[in-house]
Short mmCIF file of C-alpha atoms in Angstrom, two decimals:
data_model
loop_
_atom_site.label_atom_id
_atom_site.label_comp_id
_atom_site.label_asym_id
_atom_site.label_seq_id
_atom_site.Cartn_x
_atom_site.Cartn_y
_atom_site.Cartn_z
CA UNK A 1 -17.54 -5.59 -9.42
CA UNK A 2 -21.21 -4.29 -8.99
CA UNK A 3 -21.78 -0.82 -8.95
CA UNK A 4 -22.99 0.68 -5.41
CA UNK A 5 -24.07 3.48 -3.28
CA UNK A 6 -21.52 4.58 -0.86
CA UNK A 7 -23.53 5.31 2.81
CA UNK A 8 -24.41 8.10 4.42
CA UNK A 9 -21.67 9.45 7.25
CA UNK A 10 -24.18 7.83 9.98
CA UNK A 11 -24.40 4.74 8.09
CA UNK A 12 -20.51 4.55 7.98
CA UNK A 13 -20.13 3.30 11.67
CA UNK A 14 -22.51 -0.10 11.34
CA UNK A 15 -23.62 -1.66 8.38
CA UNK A 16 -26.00 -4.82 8.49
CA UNK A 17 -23.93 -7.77 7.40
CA UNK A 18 -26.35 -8.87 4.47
CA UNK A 19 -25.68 -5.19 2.83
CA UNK A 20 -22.04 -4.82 3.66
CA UNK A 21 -21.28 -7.62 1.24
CA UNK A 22 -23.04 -5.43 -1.49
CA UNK A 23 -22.63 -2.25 -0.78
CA UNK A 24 -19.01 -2.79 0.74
CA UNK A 25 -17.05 -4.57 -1.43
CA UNK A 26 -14.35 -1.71 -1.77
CA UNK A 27 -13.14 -2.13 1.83
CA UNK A 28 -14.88 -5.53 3.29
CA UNK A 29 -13.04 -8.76 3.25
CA UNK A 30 -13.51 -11.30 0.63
CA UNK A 31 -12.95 -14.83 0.79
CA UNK A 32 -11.75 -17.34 -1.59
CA UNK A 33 -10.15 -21.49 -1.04
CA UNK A 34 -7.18 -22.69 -0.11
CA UNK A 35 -4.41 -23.75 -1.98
CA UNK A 36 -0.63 -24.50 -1.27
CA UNK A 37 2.13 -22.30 -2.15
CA UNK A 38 5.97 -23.96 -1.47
CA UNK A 39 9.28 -24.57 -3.29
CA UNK A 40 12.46 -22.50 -3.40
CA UNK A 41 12.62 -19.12 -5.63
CA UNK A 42 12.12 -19.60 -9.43
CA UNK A 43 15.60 -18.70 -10.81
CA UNK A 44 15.98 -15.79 -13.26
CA UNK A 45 14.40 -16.65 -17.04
CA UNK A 46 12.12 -19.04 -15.55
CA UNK A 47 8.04 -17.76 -15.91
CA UNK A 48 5.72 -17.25 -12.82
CA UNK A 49 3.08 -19.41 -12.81
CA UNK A 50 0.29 -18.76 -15.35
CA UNK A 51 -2.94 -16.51 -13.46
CA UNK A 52 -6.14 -15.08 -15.01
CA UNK A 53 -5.86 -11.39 -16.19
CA UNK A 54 -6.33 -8.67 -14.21
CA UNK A 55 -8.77 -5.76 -15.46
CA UNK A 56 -6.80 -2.99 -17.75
CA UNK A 57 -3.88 -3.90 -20.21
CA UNK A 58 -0.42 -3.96 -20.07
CA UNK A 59 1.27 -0.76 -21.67
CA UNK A 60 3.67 -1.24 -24.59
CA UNK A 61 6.76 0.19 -24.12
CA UNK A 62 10.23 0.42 -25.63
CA UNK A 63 12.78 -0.94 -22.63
CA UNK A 64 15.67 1.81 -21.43
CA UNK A 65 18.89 0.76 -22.03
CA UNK A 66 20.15 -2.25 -19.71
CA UNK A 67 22.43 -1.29 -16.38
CA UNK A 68 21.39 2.12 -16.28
CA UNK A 69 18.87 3.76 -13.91
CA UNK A 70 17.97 7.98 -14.78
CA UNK A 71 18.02 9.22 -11.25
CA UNK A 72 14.38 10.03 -10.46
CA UNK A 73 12.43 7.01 -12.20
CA UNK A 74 9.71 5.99 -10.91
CA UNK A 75 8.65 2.16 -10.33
CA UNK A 76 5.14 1.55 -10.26
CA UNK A 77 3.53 -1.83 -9.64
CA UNK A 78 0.72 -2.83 -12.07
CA UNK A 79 -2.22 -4.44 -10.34
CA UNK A 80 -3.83 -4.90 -13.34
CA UNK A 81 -1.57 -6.96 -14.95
CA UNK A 82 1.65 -8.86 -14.00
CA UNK A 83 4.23 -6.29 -14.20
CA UNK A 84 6.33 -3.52 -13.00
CA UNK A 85 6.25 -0.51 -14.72
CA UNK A 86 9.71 2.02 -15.02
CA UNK A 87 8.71 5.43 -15.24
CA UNK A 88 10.09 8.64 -16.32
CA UNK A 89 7.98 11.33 -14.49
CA UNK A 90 8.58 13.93 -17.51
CA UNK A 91 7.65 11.64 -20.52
CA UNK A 92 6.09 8.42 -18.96
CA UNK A 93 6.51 4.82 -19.34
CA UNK A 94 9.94 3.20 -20.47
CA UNK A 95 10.05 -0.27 -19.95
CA UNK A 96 8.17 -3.07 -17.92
CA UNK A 97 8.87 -6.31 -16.09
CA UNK A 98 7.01 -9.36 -15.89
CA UNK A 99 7.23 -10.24 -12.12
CA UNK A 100 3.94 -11.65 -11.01
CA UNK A 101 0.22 -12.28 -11.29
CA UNK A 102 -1.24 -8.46 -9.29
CA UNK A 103 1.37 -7.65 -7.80
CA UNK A 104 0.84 -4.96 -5.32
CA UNK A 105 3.60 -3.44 -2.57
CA UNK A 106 7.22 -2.84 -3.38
CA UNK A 107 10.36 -1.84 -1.71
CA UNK A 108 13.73 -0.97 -2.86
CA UNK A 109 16.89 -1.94 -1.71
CA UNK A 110 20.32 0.48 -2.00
CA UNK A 111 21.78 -2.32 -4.09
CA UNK A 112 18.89 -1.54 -6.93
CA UNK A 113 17.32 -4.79 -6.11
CA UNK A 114 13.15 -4.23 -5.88
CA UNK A 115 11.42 -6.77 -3.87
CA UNK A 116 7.58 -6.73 -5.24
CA UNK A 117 4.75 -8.72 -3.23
CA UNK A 118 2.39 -10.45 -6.42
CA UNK A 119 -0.22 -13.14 -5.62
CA UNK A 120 1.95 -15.67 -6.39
CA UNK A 121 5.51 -14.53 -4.59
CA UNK A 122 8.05 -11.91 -3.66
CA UNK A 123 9.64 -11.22 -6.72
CA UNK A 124 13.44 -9.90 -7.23
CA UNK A 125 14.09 -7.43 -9.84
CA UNK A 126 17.43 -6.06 -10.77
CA UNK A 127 16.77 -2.59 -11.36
CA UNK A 128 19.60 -1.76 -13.36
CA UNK A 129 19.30 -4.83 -15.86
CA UNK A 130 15.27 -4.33 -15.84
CA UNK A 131 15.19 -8.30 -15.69
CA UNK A 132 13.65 -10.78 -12.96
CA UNK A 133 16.15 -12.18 -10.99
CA UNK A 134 14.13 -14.13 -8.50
CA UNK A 135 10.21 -15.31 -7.73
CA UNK A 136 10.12 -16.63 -3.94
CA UNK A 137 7.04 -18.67 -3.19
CA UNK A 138 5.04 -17.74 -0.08
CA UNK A 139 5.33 -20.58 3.13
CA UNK A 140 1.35 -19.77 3.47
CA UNK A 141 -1.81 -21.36 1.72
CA UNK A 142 -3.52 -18.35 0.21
CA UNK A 143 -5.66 -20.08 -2.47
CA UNK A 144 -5.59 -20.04 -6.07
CA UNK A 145 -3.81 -17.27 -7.26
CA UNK A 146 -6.17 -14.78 -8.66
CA UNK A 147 -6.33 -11.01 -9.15
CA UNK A 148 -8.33 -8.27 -7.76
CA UNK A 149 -8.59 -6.47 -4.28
CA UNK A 150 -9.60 -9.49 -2.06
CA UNK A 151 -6.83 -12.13 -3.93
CA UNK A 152 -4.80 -13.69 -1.99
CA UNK A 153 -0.78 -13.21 -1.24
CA UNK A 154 1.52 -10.43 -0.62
CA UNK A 155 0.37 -6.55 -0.06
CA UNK A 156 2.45 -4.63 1.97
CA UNK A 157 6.30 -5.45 1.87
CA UNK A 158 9.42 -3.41 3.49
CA UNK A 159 12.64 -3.93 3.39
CA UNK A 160 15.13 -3.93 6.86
CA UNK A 161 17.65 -0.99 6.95
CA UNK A 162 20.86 -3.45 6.51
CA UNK A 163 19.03 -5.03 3.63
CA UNK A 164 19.21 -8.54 5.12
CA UNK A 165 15.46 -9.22 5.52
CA UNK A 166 12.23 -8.55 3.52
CA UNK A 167 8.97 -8.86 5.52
CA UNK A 168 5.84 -9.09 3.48
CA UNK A 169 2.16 -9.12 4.91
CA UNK A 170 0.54 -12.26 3.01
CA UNK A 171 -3.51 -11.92 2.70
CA UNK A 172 -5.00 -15.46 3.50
CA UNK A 173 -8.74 -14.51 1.63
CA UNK A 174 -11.51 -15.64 4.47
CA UNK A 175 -9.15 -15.39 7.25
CA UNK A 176 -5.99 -14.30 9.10
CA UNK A 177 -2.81 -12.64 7.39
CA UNK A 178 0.73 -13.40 8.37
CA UNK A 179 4.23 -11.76 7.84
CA UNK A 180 6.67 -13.78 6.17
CA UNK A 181 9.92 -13.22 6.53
CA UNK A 182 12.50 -13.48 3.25
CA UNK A 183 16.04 -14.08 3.90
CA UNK A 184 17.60 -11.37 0.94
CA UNK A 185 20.65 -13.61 0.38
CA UNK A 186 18.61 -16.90 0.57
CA UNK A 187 15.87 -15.49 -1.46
CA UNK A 188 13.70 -17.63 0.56
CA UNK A 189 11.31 -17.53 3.01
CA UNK A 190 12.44 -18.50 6.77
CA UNK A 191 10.01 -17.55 9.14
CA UNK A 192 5.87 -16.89 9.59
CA UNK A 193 4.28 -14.63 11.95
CA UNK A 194 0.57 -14.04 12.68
CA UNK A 195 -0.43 -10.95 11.70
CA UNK A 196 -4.20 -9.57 11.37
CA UNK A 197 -6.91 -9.33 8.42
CA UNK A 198 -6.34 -8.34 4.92
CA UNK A 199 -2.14 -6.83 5.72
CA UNK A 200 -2.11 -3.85 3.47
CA UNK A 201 0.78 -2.67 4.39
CA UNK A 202 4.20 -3.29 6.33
CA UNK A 203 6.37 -0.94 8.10
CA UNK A 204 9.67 -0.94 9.54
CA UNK A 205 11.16 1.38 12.36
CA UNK A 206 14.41 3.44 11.41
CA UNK A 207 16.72 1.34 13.85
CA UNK A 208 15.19 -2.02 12.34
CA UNK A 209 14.49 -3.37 15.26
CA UNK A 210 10.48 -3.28 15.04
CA UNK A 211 8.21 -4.38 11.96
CA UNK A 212 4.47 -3.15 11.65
CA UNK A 213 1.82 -4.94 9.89
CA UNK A 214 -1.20 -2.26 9.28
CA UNK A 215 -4.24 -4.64 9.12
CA UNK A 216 -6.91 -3.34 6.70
CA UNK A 217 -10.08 -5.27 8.21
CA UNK A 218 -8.94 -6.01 11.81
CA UNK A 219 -8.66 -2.70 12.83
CA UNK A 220 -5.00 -3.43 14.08
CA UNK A 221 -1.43 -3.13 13.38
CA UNK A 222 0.72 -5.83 14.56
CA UNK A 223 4.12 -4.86 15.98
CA UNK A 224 6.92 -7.43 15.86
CA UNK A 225 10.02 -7.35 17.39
CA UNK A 226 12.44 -8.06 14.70
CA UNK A 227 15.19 -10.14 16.70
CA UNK A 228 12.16 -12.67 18.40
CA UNK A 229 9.32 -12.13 15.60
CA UNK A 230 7.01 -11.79 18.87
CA UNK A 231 4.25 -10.25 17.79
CA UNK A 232 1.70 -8.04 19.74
CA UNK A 233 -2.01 -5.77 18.43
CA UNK A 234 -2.59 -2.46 18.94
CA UNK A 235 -6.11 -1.85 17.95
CA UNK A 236 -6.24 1.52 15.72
CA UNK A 237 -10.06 2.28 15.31
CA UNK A 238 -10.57 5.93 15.79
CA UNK A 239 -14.01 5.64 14.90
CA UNK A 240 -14.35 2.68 17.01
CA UNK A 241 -14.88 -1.03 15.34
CA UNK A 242 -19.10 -1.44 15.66
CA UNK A 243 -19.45 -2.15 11.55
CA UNK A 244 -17.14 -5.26 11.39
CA UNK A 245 -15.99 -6.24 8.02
CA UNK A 246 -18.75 -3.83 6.69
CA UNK A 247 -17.33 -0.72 8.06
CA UNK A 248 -15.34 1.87 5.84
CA UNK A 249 -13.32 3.28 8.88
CA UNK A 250 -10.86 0.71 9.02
CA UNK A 251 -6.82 1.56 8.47
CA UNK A 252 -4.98 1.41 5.83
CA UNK A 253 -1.47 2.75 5.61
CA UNK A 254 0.91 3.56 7.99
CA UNK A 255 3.98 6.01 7.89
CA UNK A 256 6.55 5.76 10.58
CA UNK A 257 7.01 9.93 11.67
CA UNK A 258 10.76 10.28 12.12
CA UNK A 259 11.57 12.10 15.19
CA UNK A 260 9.98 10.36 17.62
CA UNK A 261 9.30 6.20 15.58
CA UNK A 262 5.42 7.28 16.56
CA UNK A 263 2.81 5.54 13.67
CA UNK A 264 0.78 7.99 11.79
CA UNK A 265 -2.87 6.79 10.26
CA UNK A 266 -4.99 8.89 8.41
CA UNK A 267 -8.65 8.41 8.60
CA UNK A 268 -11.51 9.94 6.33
CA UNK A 269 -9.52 13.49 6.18
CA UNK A 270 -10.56 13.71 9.44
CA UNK A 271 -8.81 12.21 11.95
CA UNK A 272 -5.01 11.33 12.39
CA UNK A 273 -4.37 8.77 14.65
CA UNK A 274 -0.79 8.72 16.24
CA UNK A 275 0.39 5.35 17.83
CA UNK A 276 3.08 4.96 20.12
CA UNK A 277 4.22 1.12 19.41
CA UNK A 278 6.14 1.06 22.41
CA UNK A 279 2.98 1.89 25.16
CA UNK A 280 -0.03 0.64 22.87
CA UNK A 281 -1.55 4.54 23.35
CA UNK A 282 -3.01 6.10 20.48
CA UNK A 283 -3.74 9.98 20.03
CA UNK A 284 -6.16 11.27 17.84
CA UNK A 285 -5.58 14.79 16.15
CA UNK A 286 -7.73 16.69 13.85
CA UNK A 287 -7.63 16.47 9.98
CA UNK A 288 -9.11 18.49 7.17
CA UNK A 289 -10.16 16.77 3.54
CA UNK A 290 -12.67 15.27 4.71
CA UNK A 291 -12.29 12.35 2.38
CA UNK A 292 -11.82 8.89 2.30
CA UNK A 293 -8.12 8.06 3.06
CA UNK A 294 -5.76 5.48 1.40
CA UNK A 295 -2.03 5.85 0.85
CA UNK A 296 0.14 7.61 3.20
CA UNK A 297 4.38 8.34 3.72
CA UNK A 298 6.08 10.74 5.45
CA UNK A 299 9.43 12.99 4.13
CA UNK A 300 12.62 12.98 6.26
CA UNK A 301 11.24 16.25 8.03
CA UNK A 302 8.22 15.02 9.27
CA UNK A 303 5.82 15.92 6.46
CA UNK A 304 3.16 13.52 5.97
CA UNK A 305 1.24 13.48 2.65
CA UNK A 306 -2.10 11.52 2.59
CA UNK A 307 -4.15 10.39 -0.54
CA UNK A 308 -7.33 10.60 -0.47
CA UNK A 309 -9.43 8.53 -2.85
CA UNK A 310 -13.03 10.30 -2.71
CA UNK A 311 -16.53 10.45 -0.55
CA UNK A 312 -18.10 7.88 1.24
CA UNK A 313 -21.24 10.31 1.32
CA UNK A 314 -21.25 12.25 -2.04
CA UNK A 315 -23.53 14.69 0.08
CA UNK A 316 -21.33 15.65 2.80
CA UNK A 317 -17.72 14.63 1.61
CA UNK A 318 -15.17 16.02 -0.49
CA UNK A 319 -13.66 14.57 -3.79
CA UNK A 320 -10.19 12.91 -4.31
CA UNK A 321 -7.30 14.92 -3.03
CA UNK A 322 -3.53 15.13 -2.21
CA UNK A 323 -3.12 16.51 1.98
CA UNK A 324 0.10 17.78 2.85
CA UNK A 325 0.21 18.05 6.27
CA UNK A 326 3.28 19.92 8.33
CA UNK A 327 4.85 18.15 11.69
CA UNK A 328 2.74 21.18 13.60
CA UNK A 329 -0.12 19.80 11.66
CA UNK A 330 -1.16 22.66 9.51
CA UNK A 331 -2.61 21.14 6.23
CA UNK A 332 -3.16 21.73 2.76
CA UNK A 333 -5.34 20.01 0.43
CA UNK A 334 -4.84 19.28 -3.11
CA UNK A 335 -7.59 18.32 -4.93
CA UNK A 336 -6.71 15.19 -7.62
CA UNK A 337 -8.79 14.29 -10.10
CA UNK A 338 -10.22 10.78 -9.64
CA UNK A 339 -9.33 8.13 -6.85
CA UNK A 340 -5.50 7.08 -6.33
CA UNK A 341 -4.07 4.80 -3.98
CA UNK A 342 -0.42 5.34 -3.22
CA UNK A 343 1.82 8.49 -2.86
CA UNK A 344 5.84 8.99 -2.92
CA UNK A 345 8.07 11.79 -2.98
CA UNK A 346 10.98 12.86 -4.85
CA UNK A 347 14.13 12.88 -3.01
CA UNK A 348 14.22 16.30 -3.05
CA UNK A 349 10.98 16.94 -1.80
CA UNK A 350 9.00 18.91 -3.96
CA UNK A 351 7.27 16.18 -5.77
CA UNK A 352 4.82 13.66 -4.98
CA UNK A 353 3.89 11.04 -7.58
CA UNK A 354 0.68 9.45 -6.44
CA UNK A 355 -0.57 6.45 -8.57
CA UNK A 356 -4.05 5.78 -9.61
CA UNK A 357 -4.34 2.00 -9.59
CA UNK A 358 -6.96 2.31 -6.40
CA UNK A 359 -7.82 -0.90 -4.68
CA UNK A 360 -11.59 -0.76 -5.67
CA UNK A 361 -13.62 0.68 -9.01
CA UNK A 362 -12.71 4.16 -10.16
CA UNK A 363 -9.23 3.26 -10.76
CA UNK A 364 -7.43 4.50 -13.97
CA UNK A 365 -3.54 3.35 -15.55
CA UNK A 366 -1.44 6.56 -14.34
CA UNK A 367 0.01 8.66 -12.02
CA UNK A 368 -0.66 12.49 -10.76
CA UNK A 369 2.18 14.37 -10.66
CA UNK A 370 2.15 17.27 -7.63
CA UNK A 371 4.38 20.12 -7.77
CA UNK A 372 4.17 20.59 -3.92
CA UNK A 373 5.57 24.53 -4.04
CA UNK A 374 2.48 25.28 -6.37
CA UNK A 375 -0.21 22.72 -5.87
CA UNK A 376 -0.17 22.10 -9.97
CA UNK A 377 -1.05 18.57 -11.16
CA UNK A 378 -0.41 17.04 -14.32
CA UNK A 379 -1.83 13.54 -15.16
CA UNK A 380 1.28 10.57 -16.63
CA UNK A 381 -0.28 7.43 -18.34
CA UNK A 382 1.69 4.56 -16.78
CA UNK A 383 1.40 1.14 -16.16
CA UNK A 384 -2.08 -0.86 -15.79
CA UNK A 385 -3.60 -0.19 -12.48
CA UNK A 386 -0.32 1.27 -11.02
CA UNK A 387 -0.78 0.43 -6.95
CA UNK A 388 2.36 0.72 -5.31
CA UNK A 389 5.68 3.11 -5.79
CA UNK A 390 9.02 3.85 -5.86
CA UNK A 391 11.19 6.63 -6.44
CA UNK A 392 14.70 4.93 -7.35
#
């Protein structure tokens, strides 16, 4: 990937089309062919289908012992490779799984099942055994599999709260995503729904009963009702949408606050929008980095914790940071050291483990660990490009 010169702030809001595709590779769409992706799962022992490497290397690691699972690992997806990654957060890497060519989102079942979107399928892993049990083909053409920000196949992926469904956005490079729906005791795919551009990432209300697809160069989430798969678009452009594909103010995760099912999106440290999926209304409240914002989840009281990867304009924006933000919205800002992409917390709430696998250049193979009492990071090495996470 060429080197560039991120724009000034004005220039964020329209950039002509001829220099978006050089300037804006990070967050433009890409485009690629079309190829055909069908067939039932690929049992366990069987090997995914062969793809070119992604950039970084595989770590080598000794695996943990089989059916057990250290409460507080880590599982990292490696988006520069074809694995996922088990982490201890004190001394780092302990075993890896070959699931996938770049794989990208996971989720995490209460039966220790992870379901991990890769270019070429959702892939089952038994946690416990550290082996792949499954790899489910996608229903959807998304072209040769390849690696890299704009390949095709799954991104964001959730998991429904009885554990019967997986829904995974599926990037189609040049065009439309869709969700596709995975039936967990099939382990196939039964159902397609249109969704927007480039699905990042994929959502699900507390009661199950709506799915949200945040689309990355749409401006959009869709929301789908989970018994009919009807979907509808909410436009989420805060900034408005004048700089098309070429704009950097475009969403990119989505955490679902829990007292009220309302959808929080951070944008540029500066602006929260707050969706209400039911009306279509969106409120826009104050934020404070002041950098460009990536990953984003939310703890069981409301706290929302947004990465943010670094400026767009080196002359008025502020480096890579952690913000913790409070359900009154007071903030604090945690400044990281180089871009990250995603962010999760331990289950008691006073760490955050954000990964550093980033979706454009800058990226580097580890996680930040934030002691969220004291603001004091420490840097793991872990994984190759780790994207997303899980705290199992």
């Amino acid at each position: 990937m060429p080197k560039f010169r991120r724009p000034s702030r004005a220039a964020r809001l329209l950039v002509p089309g001829a220099v978006a595709a050089v300037l804006l590779t990070g967050c433009a769409q890409g485009s690629g062919g079309a190829a055909s992706a069908t067939g039932a799962a690929t049992p366990a022992g069987a090997s995914p289908s062969a793809g070119p490497a992604g950039p970084g290397s595989a770590v080598t690691v000794t695996p943990g012992p089989a059916g057990t699972v250290a409460p507080g690992t880590l599982l990292v997806t490696d988006f520069g490779s074809d694995t996922v990654t088990f982490v201890d957060p004190a001394r780092g890497a302990t075993g890896s799984v070959k699931v996938g060519t770049a794989p990208y989102g996971l989720a995490v079942g209460g039966d220790g099942r992870a379901w991990v979107a890769t270019a070429e399928g959702v892939a089952v892993v038994d946690t416990a055994s550290r082996e792949r049990l499954a790899l489910i083909p996608y229903r959807t053409d998304t072209g040769p599999v390849t690696t890299g920000e704009y390949r095709g196949g799954g991104m964001g992926i959730a998991l429904a709260p009885d554990g019967r469904r997986v829904y995974v956005g599926v990037n189609v490079p040049g065009g439309n995503g869709v969700l596709e729906v995975v039936d967990t005791a099939a382990l196939k795919v039964t159902d397609t729904v249109p969704a927007g551009r480039r699905p990042f990432d994929v959502d699900v209300s507390r009661d199950g009963a709506e799915v949200y697809v945040t689309n990355h160069d749409s401006f959009d989430v869709t929301v789908v009702t989970a018994r009919t798969l009807d979907p509808r678009r909410i436009e989420v452009a805060p900034y408005g949408t004048e700089g098309g594909l070429g704009s950097w103010l475009k969403p990119h995760y989505t955490a679902v606050r829990p007292s009220d099912g309302k959808l929080l999106l951070p944008f540029e440290g500066e602006r929260l929008a707050v969706v209400d999926p039911g009306t279509g209304r969106t409120t826009v409240e104050p934020m404070t980095a002041n950098t460009h914002q990536h990953g984003a989840t939310v703890t069981a009281d409301g706290t929302l914790l947004a990465v943010g990867t670094g400026p767009i304009d080196p002359d008025g924006d502020r480096g890579p940071s952690l913000t913790v933000r409070t359900p009154g919205g007071a903030e604090r800002v945690l400044p990281l050291e180089g871009p990250h992409e995603s962010v999760a917390v331990s289950r008691d709430g006073r760490t955050a483990y954000v990964t550093g696998g980033f979706t454009r250049d800058g990226y580097w193979d580890g996680l930040t660990v934030v002691d969220l009492d004291t603001g004091d990071t420490r840097r793991l090495p872990a994984g190759s490009r780790p994207l997303g996470i899980a705290v199992l």
